[in-house]
CSV table of C-alpha atoms in Angstrom, one decimal:
chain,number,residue,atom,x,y,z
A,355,UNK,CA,36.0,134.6,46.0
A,356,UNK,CA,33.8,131.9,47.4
A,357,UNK,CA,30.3,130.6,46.3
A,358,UNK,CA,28.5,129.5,50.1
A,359,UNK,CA,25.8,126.9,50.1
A,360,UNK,CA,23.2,127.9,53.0
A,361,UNK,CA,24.5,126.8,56.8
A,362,UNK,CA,25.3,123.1,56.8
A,363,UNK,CA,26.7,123.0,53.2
A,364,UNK,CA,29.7,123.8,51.9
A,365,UNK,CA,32.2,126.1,49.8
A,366,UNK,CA,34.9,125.5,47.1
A,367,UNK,CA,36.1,128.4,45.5
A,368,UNK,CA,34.8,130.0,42.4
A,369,UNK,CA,36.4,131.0,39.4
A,370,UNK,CA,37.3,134.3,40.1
A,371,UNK,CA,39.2,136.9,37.7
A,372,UNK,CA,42.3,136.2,38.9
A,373,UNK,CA,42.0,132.3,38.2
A,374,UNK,CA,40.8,133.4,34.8
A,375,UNK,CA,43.4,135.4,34.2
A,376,UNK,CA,46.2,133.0,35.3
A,377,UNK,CA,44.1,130.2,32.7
A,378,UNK,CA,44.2,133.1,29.6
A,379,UNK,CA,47.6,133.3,30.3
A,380,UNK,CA,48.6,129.7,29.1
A,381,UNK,CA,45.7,129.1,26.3
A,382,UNK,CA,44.6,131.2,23.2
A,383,UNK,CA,41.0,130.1,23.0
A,384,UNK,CA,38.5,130.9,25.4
A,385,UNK,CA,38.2,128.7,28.6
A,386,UNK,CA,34.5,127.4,27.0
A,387,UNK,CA,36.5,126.2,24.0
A,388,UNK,CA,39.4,125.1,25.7
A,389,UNK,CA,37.8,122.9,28.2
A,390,UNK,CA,35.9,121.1,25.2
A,391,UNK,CA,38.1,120.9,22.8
A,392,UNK,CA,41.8,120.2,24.4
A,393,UNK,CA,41.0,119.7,28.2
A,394,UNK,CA,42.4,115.9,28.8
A,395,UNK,CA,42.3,115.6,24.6
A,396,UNK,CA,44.3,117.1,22.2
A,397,UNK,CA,47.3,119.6,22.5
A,398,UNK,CA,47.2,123.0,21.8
A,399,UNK,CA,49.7,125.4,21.1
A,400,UNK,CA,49.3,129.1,21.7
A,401,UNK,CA,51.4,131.7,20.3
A,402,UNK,CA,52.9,135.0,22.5
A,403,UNK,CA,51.0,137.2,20.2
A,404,UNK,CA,47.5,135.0,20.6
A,405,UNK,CA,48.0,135.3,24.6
A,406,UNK,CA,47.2,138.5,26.9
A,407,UNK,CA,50.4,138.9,28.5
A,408,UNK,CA,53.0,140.0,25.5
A,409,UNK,CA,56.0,140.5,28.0
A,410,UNK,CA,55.7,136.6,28.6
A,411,UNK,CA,56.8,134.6,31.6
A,412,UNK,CA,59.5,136.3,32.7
A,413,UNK,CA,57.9,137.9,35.5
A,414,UNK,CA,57.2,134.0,36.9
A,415,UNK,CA,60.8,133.2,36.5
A,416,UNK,CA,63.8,134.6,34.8
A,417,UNK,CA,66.9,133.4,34.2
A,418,UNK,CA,68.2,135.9,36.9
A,419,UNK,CA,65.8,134.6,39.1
A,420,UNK,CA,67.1,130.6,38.4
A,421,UNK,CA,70.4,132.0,39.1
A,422,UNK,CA,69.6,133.1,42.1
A,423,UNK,CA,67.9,130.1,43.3
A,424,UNK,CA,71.3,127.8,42.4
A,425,UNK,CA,73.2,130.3,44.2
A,426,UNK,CA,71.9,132.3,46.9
A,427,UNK,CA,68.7,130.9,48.3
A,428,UNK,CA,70.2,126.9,49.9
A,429,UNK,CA,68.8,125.1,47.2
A,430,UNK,CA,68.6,121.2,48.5
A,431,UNK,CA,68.1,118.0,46.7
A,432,UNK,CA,65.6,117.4,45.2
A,433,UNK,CA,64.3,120.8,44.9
A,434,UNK,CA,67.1,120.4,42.0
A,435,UNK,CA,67.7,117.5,39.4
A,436,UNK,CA,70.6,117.5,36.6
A,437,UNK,CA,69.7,114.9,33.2
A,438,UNK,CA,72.4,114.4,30.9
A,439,UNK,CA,72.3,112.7,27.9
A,440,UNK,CA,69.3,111.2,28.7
A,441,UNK,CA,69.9,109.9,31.9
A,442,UNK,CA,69.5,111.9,35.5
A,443,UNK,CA,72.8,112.5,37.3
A,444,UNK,CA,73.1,111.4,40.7
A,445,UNK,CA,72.7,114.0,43.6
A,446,UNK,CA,76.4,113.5,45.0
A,447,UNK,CA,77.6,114.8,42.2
A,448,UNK,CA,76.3,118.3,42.9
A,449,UNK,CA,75.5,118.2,46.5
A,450,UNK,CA,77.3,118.9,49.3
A,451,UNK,CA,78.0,120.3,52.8
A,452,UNK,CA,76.4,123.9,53.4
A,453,UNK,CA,79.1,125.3,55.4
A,454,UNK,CA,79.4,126.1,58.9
A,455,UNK,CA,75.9,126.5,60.8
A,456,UNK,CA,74.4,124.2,57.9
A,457,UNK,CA,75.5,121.2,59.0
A,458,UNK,CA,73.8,118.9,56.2
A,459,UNK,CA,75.2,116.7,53.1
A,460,UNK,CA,72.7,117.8,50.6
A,461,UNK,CA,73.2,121.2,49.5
A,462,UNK,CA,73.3,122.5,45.8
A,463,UNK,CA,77.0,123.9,44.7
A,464,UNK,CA,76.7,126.1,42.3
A,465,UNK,CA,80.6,125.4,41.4
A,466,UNK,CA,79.6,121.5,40.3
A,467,UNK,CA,76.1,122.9,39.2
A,468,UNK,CA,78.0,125.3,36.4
A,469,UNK,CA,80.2,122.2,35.6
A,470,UNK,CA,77.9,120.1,35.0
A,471,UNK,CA,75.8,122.6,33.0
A,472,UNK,CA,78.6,124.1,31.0
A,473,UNK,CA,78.8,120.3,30.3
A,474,UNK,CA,75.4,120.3,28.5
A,475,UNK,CA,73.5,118.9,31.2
A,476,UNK,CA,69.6,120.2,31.7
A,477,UNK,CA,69.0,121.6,34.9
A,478,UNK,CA,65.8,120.9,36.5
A,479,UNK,CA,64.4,122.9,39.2
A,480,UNK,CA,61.9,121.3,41.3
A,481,UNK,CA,58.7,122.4,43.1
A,482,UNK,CA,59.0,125.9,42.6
A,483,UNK,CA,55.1,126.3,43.5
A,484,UNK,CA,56.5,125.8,46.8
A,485,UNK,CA,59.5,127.9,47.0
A,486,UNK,CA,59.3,131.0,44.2
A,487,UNK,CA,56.9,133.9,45.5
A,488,UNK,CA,55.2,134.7,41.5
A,489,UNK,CA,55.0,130.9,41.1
A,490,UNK,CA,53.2,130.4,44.4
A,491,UNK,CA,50.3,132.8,43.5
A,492,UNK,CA,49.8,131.6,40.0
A,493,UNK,CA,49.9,127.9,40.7
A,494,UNK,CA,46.8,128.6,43.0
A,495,UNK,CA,45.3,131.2,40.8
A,496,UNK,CA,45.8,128.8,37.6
A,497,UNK,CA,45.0,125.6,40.2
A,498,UNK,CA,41.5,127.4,41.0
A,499,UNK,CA,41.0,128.0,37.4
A,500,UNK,CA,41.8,124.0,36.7
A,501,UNK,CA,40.1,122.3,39.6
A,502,UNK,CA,42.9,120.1,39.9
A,503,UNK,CA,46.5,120.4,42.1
A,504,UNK,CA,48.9,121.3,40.3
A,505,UNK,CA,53.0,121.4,40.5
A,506,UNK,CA,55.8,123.1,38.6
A,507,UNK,CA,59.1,122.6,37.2
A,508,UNK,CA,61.6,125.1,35.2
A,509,UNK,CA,63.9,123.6,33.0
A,510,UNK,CA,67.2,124.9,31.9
A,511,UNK,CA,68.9,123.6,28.4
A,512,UNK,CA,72.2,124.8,27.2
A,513,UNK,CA,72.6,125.8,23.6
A,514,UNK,CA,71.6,122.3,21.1
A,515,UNK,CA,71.0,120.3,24.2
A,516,UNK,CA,68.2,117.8,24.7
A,517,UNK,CA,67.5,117.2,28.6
A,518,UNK,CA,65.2,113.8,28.1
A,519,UNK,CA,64.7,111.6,25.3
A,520,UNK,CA,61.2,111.1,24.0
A,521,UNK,CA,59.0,110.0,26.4
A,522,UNK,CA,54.9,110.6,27.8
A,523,UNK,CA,54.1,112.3,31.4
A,524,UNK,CA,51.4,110.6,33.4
A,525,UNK,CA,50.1,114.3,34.0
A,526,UNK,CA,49.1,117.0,31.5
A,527,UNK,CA,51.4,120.2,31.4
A,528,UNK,CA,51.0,123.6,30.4
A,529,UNK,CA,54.8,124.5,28.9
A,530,UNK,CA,55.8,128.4,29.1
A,531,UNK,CA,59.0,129.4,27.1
A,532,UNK,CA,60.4,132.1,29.1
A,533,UNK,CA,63.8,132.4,27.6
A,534,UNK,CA,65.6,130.8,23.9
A,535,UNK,CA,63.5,128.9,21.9
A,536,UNK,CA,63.2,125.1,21.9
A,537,UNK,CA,62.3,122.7,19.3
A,538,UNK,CA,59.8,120.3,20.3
A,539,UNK,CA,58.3,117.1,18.4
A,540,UNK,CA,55.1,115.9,19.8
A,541,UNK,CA,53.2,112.4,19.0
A,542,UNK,CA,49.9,110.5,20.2
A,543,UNK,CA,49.8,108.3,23.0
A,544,UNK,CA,51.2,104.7,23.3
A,545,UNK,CA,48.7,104.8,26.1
A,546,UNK,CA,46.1,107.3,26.3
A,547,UNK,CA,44.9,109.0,29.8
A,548,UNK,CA,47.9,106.6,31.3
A,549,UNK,CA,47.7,106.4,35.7
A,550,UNK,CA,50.8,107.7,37.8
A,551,UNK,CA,51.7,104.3,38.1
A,552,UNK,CA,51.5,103.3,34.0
A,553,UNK,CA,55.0,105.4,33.2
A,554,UNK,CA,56.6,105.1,29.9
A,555,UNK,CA,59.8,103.4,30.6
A,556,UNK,CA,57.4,99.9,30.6
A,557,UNK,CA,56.5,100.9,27.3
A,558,UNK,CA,60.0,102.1,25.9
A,559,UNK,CA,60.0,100.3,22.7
A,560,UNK,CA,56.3,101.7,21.9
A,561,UNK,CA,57.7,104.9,23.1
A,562,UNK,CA,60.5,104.9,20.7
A,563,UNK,CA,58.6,103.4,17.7
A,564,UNK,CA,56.2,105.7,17.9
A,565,UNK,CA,58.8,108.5,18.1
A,566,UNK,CA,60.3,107.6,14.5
A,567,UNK,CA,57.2,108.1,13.0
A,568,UNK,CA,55.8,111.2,11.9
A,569,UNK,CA,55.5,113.7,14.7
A,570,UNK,CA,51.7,115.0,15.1
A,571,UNK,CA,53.2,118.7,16.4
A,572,UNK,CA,56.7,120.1,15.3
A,573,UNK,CA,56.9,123.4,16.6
A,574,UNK,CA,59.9,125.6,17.9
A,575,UNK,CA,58.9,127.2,21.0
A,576,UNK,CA,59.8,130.9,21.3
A,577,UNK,CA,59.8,133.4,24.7
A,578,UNK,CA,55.8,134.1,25.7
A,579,UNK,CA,54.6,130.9,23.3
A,580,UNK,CA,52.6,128.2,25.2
A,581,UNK,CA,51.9,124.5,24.9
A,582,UNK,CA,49.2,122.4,26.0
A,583,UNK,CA,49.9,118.5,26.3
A,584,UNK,CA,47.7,116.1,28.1
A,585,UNK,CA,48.8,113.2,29.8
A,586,UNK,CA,50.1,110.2,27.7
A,587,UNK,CA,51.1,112.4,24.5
A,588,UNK,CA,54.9,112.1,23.5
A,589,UNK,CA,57.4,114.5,23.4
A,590,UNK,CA,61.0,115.8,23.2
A,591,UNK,CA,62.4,119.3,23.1
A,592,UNK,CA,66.0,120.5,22.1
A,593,UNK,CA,67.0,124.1,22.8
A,594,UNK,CA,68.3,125.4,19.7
A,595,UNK,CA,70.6,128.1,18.9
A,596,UNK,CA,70.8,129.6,22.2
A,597,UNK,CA,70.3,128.7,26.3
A,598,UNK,CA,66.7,127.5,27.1
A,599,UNK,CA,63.7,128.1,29.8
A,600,UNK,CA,60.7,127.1,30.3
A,601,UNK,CA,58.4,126.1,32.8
A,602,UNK,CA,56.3,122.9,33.3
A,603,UNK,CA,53.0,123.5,35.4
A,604,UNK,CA,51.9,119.7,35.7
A,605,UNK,CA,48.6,119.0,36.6
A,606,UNK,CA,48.1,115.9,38.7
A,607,UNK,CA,45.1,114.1,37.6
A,608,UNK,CA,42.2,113.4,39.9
A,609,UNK,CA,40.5,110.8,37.9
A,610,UNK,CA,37.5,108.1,37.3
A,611,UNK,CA,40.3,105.3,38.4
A,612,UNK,CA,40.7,107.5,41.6
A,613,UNK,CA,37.2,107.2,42.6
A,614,UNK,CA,37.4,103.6,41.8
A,615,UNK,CA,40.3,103.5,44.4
A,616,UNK,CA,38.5,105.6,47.0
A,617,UNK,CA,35.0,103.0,46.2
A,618,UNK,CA,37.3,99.8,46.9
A,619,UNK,CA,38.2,100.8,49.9
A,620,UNK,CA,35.1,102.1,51.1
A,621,UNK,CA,33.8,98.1,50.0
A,622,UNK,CA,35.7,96.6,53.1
A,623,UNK,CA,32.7,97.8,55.3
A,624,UNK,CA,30.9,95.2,53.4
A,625,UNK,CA,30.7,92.2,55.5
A,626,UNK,CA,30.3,89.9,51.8
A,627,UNK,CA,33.5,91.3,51.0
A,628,UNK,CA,35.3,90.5,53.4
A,629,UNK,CA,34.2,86.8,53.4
A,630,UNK,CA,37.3,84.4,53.6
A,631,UNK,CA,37.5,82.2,50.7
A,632,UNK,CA,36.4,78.5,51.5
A,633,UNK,CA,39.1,76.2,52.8
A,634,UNK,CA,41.2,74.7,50.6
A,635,UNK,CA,40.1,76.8,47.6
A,636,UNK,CA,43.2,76.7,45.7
A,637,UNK,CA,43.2,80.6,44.2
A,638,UNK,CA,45.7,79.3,41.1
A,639,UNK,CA,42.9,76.9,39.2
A,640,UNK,CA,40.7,79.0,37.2
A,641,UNK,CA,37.3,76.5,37.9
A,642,UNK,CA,38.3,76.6,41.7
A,643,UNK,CA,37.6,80.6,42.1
A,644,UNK,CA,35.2,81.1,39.5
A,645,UNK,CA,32.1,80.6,42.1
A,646,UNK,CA,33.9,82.8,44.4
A,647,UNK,CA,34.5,85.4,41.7
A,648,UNK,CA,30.8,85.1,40.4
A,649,UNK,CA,29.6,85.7,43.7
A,650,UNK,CA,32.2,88.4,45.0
A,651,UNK,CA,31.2,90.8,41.3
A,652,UNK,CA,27.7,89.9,43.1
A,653,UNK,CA,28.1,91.4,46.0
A,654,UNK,CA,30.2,94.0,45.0
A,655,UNK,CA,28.0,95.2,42.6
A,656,UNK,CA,25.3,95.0,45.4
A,657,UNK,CA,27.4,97.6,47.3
A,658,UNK,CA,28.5,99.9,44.4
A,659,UNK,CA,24.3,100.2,43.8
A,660,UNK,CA,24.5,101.6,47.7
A,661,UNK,CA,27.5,103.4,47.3
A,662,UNK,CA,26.9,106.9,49.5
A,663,UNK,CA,28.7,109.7,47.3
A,664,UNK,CA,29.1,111.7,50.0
A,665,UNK,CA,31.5,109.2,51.8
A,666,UNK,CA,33.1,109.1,48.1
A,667,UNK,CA,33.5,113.0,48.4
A,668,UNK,CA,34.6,112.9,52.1
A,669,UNK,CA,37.6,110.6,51.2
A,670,UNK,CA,38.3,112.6,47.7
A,671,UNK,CA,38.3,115.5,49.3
A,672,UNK,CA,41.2,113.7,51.9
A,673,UNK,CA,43.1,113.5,48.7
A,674,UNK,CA,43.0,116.3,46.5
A,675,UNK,CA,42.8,119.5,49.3
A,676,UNK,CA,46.5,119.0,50.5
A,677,UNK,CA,47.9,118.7,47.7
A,678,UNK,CA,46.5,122.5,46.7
A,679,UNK,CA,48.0,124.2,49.4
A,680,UNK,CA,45.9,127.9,50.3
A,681,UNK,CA,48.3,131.2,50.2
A,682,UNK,CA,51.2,131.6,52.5
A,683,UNK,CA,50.3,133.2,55.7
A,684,UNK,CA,53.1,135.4,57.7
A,685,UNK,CA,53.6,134.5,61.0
A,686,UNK,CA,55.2,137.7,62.6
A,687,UNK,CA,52.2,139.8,60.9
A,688,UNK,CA,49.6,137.2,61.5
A,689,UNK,CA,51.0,137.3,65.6
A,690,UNK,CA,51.2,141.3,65.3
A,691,UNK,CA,47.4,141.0,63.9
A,692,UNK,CA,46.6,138.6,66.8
A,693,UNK,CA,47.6,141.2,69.3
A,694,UNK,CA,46.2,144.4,67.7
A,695,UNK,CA,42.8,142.7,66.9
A,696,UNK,CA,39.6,144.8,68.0
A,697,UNK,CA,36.4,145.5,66.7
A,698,UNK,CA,37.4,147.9,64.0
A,699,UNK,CA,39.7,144.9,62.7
A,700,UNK,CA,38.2,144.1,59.3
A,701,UNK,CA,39.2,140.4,58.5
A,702,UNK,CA,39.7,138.4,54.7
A,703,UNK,CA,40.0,134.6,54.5
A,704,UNK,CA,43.1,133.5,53.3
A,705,UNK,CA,43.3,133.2,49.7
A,706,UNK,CA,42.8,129.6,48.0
A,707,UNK,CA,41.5,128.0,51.5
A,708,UNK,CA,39.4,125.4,50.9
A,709,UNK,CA,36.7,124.7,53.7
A,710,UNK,CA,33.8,122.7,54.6
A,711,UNK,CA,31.2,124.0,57.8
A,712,UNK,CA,29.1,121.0,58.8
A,713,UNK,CA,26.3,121.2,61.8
A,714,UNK,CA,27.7,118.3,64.3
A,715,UNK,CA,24.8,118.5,67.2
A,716,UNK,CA,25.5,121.1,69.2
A,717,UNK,CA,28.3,122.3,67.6
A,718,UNK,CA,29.7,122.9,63.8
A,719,UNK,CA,32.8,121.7,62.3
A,720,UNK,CA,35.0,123.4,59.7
A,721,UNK,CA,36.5,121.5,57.8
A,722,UNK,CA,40.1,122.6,56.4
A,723,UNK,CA,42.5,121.1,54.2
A,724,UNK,CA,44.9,119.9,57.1
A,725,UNK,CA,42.4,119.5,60.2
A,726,UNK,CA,38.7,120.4,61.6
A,727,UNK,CA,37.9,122.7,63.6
A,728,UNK,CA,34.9,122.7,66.0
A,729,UNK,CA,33.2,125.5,67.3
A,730,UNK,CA,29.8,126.3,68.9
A,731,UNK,CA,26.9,126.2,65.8
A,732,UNK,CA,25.8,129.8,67.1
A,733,UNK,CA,29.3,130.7,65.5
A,734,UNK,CA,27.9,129.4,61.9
A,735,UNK,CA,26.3,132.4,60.6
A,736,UNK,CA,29.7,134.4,61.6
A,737,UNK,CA,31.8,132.0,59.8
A,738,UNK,CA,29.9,132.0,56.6
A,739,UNK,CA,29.9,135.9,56.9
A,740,UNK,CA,34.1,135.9,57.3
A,741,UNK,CA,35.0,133.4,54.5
A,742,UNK,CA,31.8,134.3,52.3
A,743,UNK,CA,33.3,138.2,51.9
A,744,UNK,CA,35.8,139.9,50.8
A,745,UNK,CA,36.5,141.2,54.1
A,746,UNK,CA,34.2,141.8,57.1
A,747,UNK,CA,34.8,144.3,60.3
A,748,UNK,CA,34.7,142.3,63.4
A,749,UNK,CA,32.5,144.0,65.1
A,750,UNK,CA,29.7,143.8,62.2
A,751,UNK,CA,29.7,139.6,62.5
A,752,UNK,CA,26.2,138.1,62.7
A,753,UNK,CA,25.0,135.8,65.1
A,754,UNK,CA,26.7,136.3,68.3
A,755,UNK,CA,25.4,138.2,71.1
A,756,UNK,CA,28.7,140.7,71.7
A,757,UNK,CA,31.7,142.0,71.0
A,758,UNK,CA,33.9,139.8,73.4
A,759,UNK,CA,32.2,136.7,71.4
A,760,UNK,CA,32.8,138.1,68.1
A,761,UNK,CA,36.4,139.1,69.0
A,762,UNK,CA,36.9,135.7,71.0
A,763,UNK,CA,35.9,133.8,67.1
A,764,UNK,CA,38.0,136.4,65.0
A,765,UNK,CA,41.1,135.8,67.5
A,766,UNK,CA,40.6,131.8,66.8
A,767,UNK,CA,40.4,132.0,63.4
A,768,UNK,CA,43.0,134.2,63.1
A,769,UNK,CA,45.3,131.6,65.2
A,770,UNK,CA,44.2,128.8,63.0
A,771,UNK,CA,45.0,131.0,59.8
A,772,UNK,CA,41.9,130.7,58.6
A,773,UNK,CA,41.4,134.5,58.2
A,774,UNK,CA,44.2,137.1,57.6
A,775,UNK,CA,44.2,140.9,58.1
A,776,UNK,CA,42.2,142.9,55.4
């Protein structure tokens, strides 16, 4: 579902039940509570019994279905990563050639792959919002529910094994046990709400200081439990007496330092900024720049009073919508729908699109998460109508004068999968 601001404005998808669901599925308090209490705070650990779903995760991913991606589906580096004993084993050492008609170097063998993990080594499978079906639709739904893009990771630990030694993520998780139980010792930040860039290996001896202490959560993770950590807390986890799984659905912060980013570089249209220093200033003596630097927080601060927050949202919105793709589309049936489309043709938008429909003159743009597209503003009232419903028959759109217009927008939309078949 979609909420639609009136012609000119724009959409970003609701919270619908799904999203809710997929959210209810990883915490054991309500999302209210959960948003106040633990959201970018404090973990939280939910137990199987506290959560909806009491078969657990194995539905997202099994151990049948990991198998089946090492071995049957042309797994490629780095869709795949191998730690042992701390450290991350290099590619070569499980990738190869894919045989004949798969002329490339990089291909997972699932001969080194059960060497190395009979060995003890944690296998890490990467991306797998991106290449598992189950995993695709609830990284959008649970994406939705979040506001934020999201990625995940399953990782596989052999009996007693620890993949990684203690160290901090610079993106909260949401940890499913699918399969074993794993031990895991959790403790505050070294560095709390740390940046993608601020990564614990700079910080290793705070890390592992901190790690000898005592340990804020010590919990063994069983099949359906679920954790909660936000970026910066600590953690290891050790599978215990049998093989583990569980998945890691990270959730890459969009945050206040990211509008700062976007701000800055939105200040280079300020001519005072841009303003070479005066010759000869030498930028190493402290009394040389401090002018300069009294009047460049000046001006900037003159500009960040001016700031438009709708440039601001413009260039967030360059960031954070491709990297939350919208559902897979199918080509063939999208091409069949193409060619069978007629008035009857009722029409869905594609699940998890994110647009924006903006009057430009003449003409209204729709913008998408990859490009724009332009169309004639008499076409706005249709496009609300298609990505404002559930579904819409074509030949019920509003706003243009006849079928051969309404079937001429349907078809382009349908091209640019936009829309797919109801």
């Amino acid at each position: 579902m979609t909420h639609i601001d009136p012609p000119g404005g724009h959409s970003r998808p609701a919270v619908p039940s799904e999203a809710a669901a997929a959210l209810s599925r990883c915490v054991s308090v309500e999302p209210a509570k959960f948003a106040a209490a633990h959201w970018g705070r404090t973990p939280l650990l939910s137990r199987a019994d506290e959560l909806p779903n009491r078969a657990g995760f194995t539905d997202l991913l099994s151990p049948a279905d990991a198998d089946e991606l090492l071995s049957r589906r042309g797994l490629r580096s780095p869709f795949l990563r191998i730690a042992k004993d701390g450290q991350l084993v290099p590619a070569a050492r499980f990738t190869g050639g894919g045989g004949a008609g798969a002329e490339i170097a990089d291909q997972v063998l699932d001969e080194r792959v059960l060497e190395l993990y009979a060995g003890g080594a944690t296998l890490v499978l990467q991306g797998l919002h991106r290449t598992w079906p189950a995993l695709i639709d609830f990284t959008r739904e649970l994406g939705t529910a979040v506001g934020q893009p999201l990625q995940v990771n399953a990782y596989l630990t052999p009996a007693g094994n620890q993949g990684f030694a203690t160290h901090y993520d610079t993106h909260d998780v949401f940890v499913l046990q699918v399969d074993g139980r794993k031990h895991w010792r959790i403790h505050p930040p070294v560095l709390p709400d740390p940046l993608e860039r601020q990564t614990w290996g700079g910080r290793a001896d705070e890390v592992a200081a901190t790690a000898d202490g005592p340990a804020a959560l010590d919990v063994v993770l069983a099949p359906g439990d679920a954790l909660y950590l936000p970026r910066g807390w600590l953690h290891s986890a050790q599978a215990q007496e049998s093989s583990s799984l569980h998945l890691t659905v990270g959730v890459r912060a969009l945050t206040r330092y990211t509008m700062v980013e976007e701000l800055l570089a939105l200040a280079a249209e300020d001519q005072r900024l841009r303003a070479t220093l005066p010759f000869g200033t030498d930028v190493s003596d402290p009394d040389a720049i401090e002018p300069e630097l009294t009047e460049t927080v000046e001006a900037l601060r003159d500009w960040l009073l001016r700031a438009d927050p709708a440039a601001v949202a413009a260039r967030l919105r360059q960031r954070a919508w491709p990297a939350a793709r919208p559902a897979p589309i199918r080509p063939l049936a999208q091409a069949a729908a193409l060619a069978a489309l007629d008035a009857d043709t009722r029409l869905a938008p594609r699940p998890g699109l994110r647009w924006r429909l903006s009057p430009r003159g003449d003409q209204v743009a729709l913008v998408l998460f990859d490009r724009t597209i332009t169309l004639p503003a008499l076409c706005a009232p249709a496009v609300h109508a298609l990505l404002g419903a559930e579904s819409v028959r074509v030949g019920d759109l509003p706003g243009l004068d006849d079928d051969t217009d309404r079937l001429t927008l349907a078809r382009r939309l349908l091209r640019e999968a936009v829309l797919i078949p109801a």
